[in-house]
């Protein structure tokens, strides 16, 4: 079955440090890929998406992600963490245009002062 | 403003008492879906709908019902809620036949069944 794996249920970084959140998908067929962010007591907000155009995708709030087909990965990065980045992050994949999103387990990001 | 509206935001109920969580979108999206979010499990799809009168089961449909009588509305019905349905629920919508711009999510409904 198609699946998404996020390595690390909890990641902690210092303010100003690099943020790296890992996501791997299971299929050999390149899917559409998404990163969502969920702030406390809120719904999910789209950070960025990969839809088979450029492999390096830039999103909101300074985040970006790189699609690597050979590694079946779509890791999320930000050069310098801010306190406001503390949230839960979900990687998700879709294998058709308007269809089902399959989510990873989520990674909670903490940012220390 | 384009949005998905869920109600209520919070709900505490007792085992066996039927309830409905409403979901409405104003973007004319064909595709709508319900997810539940549980710690360590991410979001799991309960039911989805490709268009009016077209619904199908997701990964965890047991104990839930849905209907899609109008394009904008997609209510989630729990006929006889049980404590294992205590969860955070999200409704989402998207275009069906276009590039996956991603879902638009509602703000969530936190349900507690005692």
CSV table of C-alpha atoms in Angstrom, one decimal:
chain,number,residue,atom,x,y,z
A,1,UNK,CA,0.0,0.0,0.0
A,2,UNK,CA,1.1,3.5,-0.7
A,3,UNK,CA,2.4,5.3,2.4
A,4,UNK,CA,4.3,8.3,3.7
A,5,UNK,CA,6.9,8.2,6.4
A,6,UNK,CA,8.0,11.1,8.4
A,7,UNK,CA,11.2,10.4,10.4
A,8,UNK,CA,11.0,11.7,13.9
A,9,UNK,CA,7.7,12.5,15.6
A,10,UNK,CA,9.4,15.4,17.4
A,11,UNK,CA,12.2,17.7,16.3
A,12,UNK,CA,13.7,20.4,18.5
A,13,UNK,CA,16.0,23.2,17.2
A,14,UNK,CA,17.4,26.4,18.5
A,15,UNK,CA,16.2,29.7,17.2
A,16,UNK,CA,18.3,30.6,14.2
A,17,UNK,CA,19.3,27.0,13.5
A,18,UNK,CA,18.5,25.0,10.4
A,19,UNK,CA,15.2,23.2,10.3
A,20,UNK,CA,15.1,19.8,8.5
A,21,UNK,CA,12.0,17.7,8.6
A,22,UNK,CA,12.2,14.4,6.7
A,23,UNK,CA,9.6,12.8,4.5
A,24,UNK,CA,9.8,9.6,2.3
A,25,UNK,CA,7.1,8.1,0.2
A,26,UNK,CA,6.7,4.5,-0.8
A,27,UNK,CA,5.7,4.4,-4.4
A,28,UNK,CA,8.0,4.1,-7.5
A,29,UNK,CA,5.6,6.3,-9.3
A,30,UNK,CA,6.3,10.0,-8.5
A,31,UNK,CA,3.3,11.4,-6.7
A,32,UNK,CA,2.2,14.9,-6.1
A,33,UNK,CA,3.7,16.0,-2.7
A,34,UNK,CA,2.6,18.4,-0.1
A,35,UNK,CA,3.7,19.9,3.2
A,36,UNK,CA,1.1,21.2,5.6
A,37,UNK,CA,1.6,23.0,8.9
A,38,UNK,CA,-0.8,22.9,11.8
A,39,UNK,CA,-0.5,25.6,14.5
A,40,UNK,CA,-2.1,24.8,17.9
A,41,UNK,CA,-5.9,24.6,17.9
A,42,UNK,CA,-6.0,25.4,14.2
A,43,UNK,CA,-6.6,23.5,10.9
A,44,UNK,CA,-4.0,22.6,8.4
A,45,UNK,CA,-2.4,25.2,6.2
A,46,UNK,CA,-0.6,24.4,2.9
A,47,UNK,CA,3.1,25.3,3.1
A,48,UNK,CA,4.1,24.1,-0.4
A,49,UNK,CA,3.5,21.5,-3.0
A,50,UNK,CA,5.4,19.6,-5.7
A,51,UNK,CA,3.4,18.9,-8.9
A,52,UNK,CA,6.2,17.7,-11.3
A,53,UNK,CA,7.6,21.1,-12.3
A,54,UNK,CA,10.8,22.3,-10.5
A,55,UNK,CA,12.2,19.8,-8.1
A,56,UNK,CA,13.1,22.6,-5.6
A,57,UNK,CA,9.8,24.1,-4.3
A,58,UNK,CA,9.6,27.3,-2.3
A,59,UNK,CA,6.7,27.8,0.1
A,60,UNK,CA,5.5,30.3,2.6
A,61,UNK,CA,7.3,31.5,5.7
A,62,UNK,CA,10.7,30.8,4.2
A,63,UNK,CA,10.3,27.0,3.9
A,64,UNK,CA,11.4,25.0,0.9
A,65,UNK,CA,11.5,21.3,-0.1
A,66,UNK,CA,13.4,19.3,-2.6
A,67,UNK,CA,11.9,16.4,-4.5
A,68,UNK,CA,14.5,13.6,-5.0
A,69,UNK,CA,13.1,10.8,-7.1
A,70,UNK,CA,16.1,8.5,-6.5
A,71,UNK,CA,15.6,8.8,-2.8
A,72,UNK,CA,11.8,8.9,-2.9
A,73,UNK,CA,12.1,11.9,-0.5
A,74,UNK,CA,10.6,15.3,-0.1
A,75,UNK,CA,12.4,16.8,2.9
A,76,UNK,CA,11.3,20.2,4.3
A,77,UNK,CA,14.0,22.8,5.2
A,78,UNK,CA,14.3,26.3,6.5
A,79,UNK,CA,17.7,28.0,6.9
A,80,UNK,CA,16.9,29.8,10.2
A,81,UNK,CA,14.2,28.8,12.6
A,82,UNK,CA,11.9,31.3,14.3
A,83,UNK,CA,9.9,30.8,17.5
A,84,UNK,CA,6.8,31.2,15.4
A,85,UNK,CA,7.7,28.1,13.4
A,86,UNK,CA,6.8,25.9,16.4
A,87,UNK,CA,3.9,23.7,15.1
A,88,UNK,CA,3.1,20.3,13.8
A,89,UNK,CA,4.1,19.5,10.2
A,90,UNK,CA,2.6,16.9,7.9
A,91,UNK,CA,3.9,15.5,4.7
A,92,UNK,CA,1.2,14.2,2.3
A,93,UNK,CA,1.1,12.6,-1.1
A,94,UNK,CA,-1.5,12.2,-3.8
A,95,UNK,CA,-1.4,9.9,-6.8
A,96,UNK,CA,-4.1,11.5,-9.0
A,97,UNK,CA,-5.3,14.9,-9.8
A,98,UNK,CA,-8.2,15.4,-7.5
A,99,UNK,CA,-7.9,12.5,-5.3
A,100,UNK,CA,-7.1,11.2,-1.9
A,101,UNK,CA,-4.3,12.7,0.2
A,102,UNK,CA,-2.3,10.2,2.2
A,103,UNK,CA,-0.7,11.8,5.3
A,104,UNK,CA,2.4,11.0,7.3
A,105,UNK,CA,2.3,10.7,11.0
A,106,UNK,CA,3.3,14.3,11.6
A,107,UNK,CA,6.4,15.9,13.1
A,108,UNK,CA,6.1,18.3,16.0
A,109,UNK,CA,8.7,21.1,15.7
A,110,UNK,CA,9.9,22.9,18.9
A,111,UNK,CA,12.0,26.0,18.7
A,112,UNK,CA,14.2,26.9,21.7
A,113,UNK,CA,15.2,30.5,22.4
B,1,UNK,CA,-13.3,34.6,1.6
B,2,UNK,CA,-12.8,31.1,0.3
B,3,UNK,CA,-13.2,28.7,3.2
B,4,UNK,CA,-14.4,25.4,4.6
B,5,UNK,CA,-16.6,25.9,7.6
B,6,UNK,CA,-17.1,23.2,10.2
B,7,UNK,CA,-19.5,23.2,13.2
B,8,UNK,CA,-19.2,22.8,16.0
B,9,UNK,CA,-15.6,23.4,17.0
B,10,UNK,CA,-15.9,21.5,20.2
B,11,UNK,CA,-18.4,18.8,21.2
B,12,UNK,CA,-18.7,16.5,24.2
B,13,UNK,CA,-21.4,13.8,24.0
B,14,UNK,CA,-22.4,10.6,25.6
B,15,UNK,CA,-22.0,7.1,24.1
B,16,UNK,CA,-24.9,6.2,21.8
B,17,UNK,CA,-26.3,9.7,21.3
B,18,UNK,CA,-26.5,10.5,17.6
B,19,UNK,CA,-24.7,13.6,16.4
B,20,UNK,CA,-23.9,15.4,13.2
B,21,UNK,CA,-20.9,17.5,12.4
B,22,UNK,CA,-21.6,19.9,9.5
B,23,UNK,CA,-19.2,21.0,6.8
B,24,UNK,CA,-19.7,23.6,4.1
B,25,UNK,CA,-17.4,25.1,1.4
B,26,UNK,CA,-17.9,28.1,-0.7
B,27,UNK,CA,-15.4,27.4,-3.5
B,28,UNK,CA,-17.6,25.2,-5.7
B,29,UNK,CA,-15.2,22.3,-5.1
B,30,UNK,CA,-16.4,18.9,-6.4
B,31,UNK,CA,-14.3,16.8,-4.0
B,32,UNK,CA,-14.9,16.8,-0.3
B,33,UNK,CA,-13.5,14.5,2.4
B,34,UNK,CA,-13.5,13.8,6.1
B,35,UNK,CA,-10.4,13.0,8.1
B,36,UNK,CA,-9.8,12.1,11.7
B,37,UNK,CA,-6.5,13.1,13.4
B,38,UNK,CA,-5.1,11.0,16.3
B,39,UNK,CA,-1.7,11.4,18.0
B,40,UNK,CA,1.0,9.4,16.2
B,41,UNK,CA,-1.3,8.3,13.4
B,42,UNK,CA,-1.5,11.5,11.4
B,43,UNK,CA,-4.7,12.1,9.5
B,44,UNK,CA,-6.8,9.2,8.3
B,45,UNK,CA,-9.5,9.4,5.7
B,46,UNK,CA,-13.0,8.5,6.9
B,47,UNK,CA,-15.2,9.1,3.8
B,48,UNK,CA,-14.9,11.2,0.6
B,49,UNK,CA,-17.2,12.5,-2.1
B,50,UNK,CA,-16.4,13.1,-5.7
B,51,UNK,CA,-19.5,15.1,-6.4
B,52,UNK,CA,-23.2,15.4,-5.4
B,53,UNK,CA,-24.7,12.0,-4.5
B,54,UNK,CA,-21.3,10.3,-5.0
B,55,UNK,CA,-19.7,9.1,-1.8
B,56,UNK,CA,-17.3,6.3,-0.9
B,57,UNK,CA,-15.4,4.9,2.1
B,58,UNK,CA,-12.0,5.9,3.1
B,59,UNK,CA,-9.6,4.0,5.3
B,60,UNK,CA,-11.6,4.2,8.6
B,61,UNK,CA,-15.3,4.4,7.8
B,62,UNK,CA,-16.7,2.2,10.5
B,63,UNK,CA,-19.2,4.0,12.7
B,64,UNK,CA,-19.6,6.9,10.4
B,65,UNK,CA,-22.1,8.0,7.7
B,66,UNK,CA,-22.0,10.8,5.2
B,67,UNK,CA,-24.3,12.4,2.6
B,68,UNK,CA,-23.8,14.8,-0.2
B,69,UNK,CA,-27.1,16.2,-1.3
B,70,UNK,CA,-25.7,19.6,-2.3
B,71,UNK,CA,-22.3,20.4,-3.7
B,72,UNK,CA,-21.4,22.8,-0.8
B,73,UNK,CA,-22.3,20.6,2.1
B,74,UNK,CA,-20.9,17.3,3.4
B,75,UNK,CA,-22.1,16.4,6.9
B,76,UNK,CA,-20.5,13.6,9.0
B,77,UNK,CA,-23.0,11.6,11.0
B,78,UNK,CA,-22.2,9.4,14.0
B,79,UNK,CA,-25.3,7.3,14.5
B,80,UNK,CA,-24.1,5.7,17.8
B,81,UNK,CA,-20.9,7.3,19.0
B,82,UNK,CA,-18.4,5.4,21.0
B,83,UNK,CA,-15.4,6.5,23.1
B,84,UNK,CA,-13.0,5.3,20.4
B,85,UNK,CA,-14.4,8.0,18.1
B,86,UNK,CA,-13.0,10.6,20.4
B,87,UNK,CA,-10.8,12.5,18.0
B,88,UNK,CA,-10.1,15.7,16.1
B,89,UNK,CA,-12.0,15.8,12.9
B,90,UNK,CA,-11.3,17.8,9.7
B,91,UNK,CA,-13.3,18.4,6.7
B,92,UNK,CA,-11.5,19.3,3.5
B,93,UNK,CA,-12.3,20.1,-0.1
B,94,UNK,CA,-10.5,20.4,-3.5
B,95,UNK,CA,-11.0,20.6,-7.2
B,96,UNK,CA,-11.5,17.1,-8.7
B,97,UNK,CA,-10.3,17.4,-12.2
B,98,UNK,CA,-7.4,19.9,-12.0
B,99,UNK,CA,-3.8,19.8,-10.8
B,100,UNK,CA,-3.8,19.0,-7.1
B,101,UNK,CA,-3.6,22.4,-5.6
B,102,UNK,CA,-4.1,20.7,-2.3
B,103,UNK,CA,-7.0,20.6,0.0
B,104,UNK,CA,-8.5,23.5,1.8
B,105,UNK,CA,-9.2,22.4,5.4
B,106,UNK,CA,-11.7,23.4,7.9
B,107,UNK,CA,-10.7,24.5,11.4
B,108,UNK,CA,-11.5,21.2,12.9
B,109,UNK,CA,-14.0,19.7,15.4
B,110,UNK,CA,-12.7,18.2,18.6
B,111,UNK,CA,-15.1,15.5,19.6
B,112,UNK,CA,-15.1,13.8,23.0
B,113,UNK,CA,-17.4,10.8,23.6
B,114,UNK,CA,-17.8,9.8,27.3
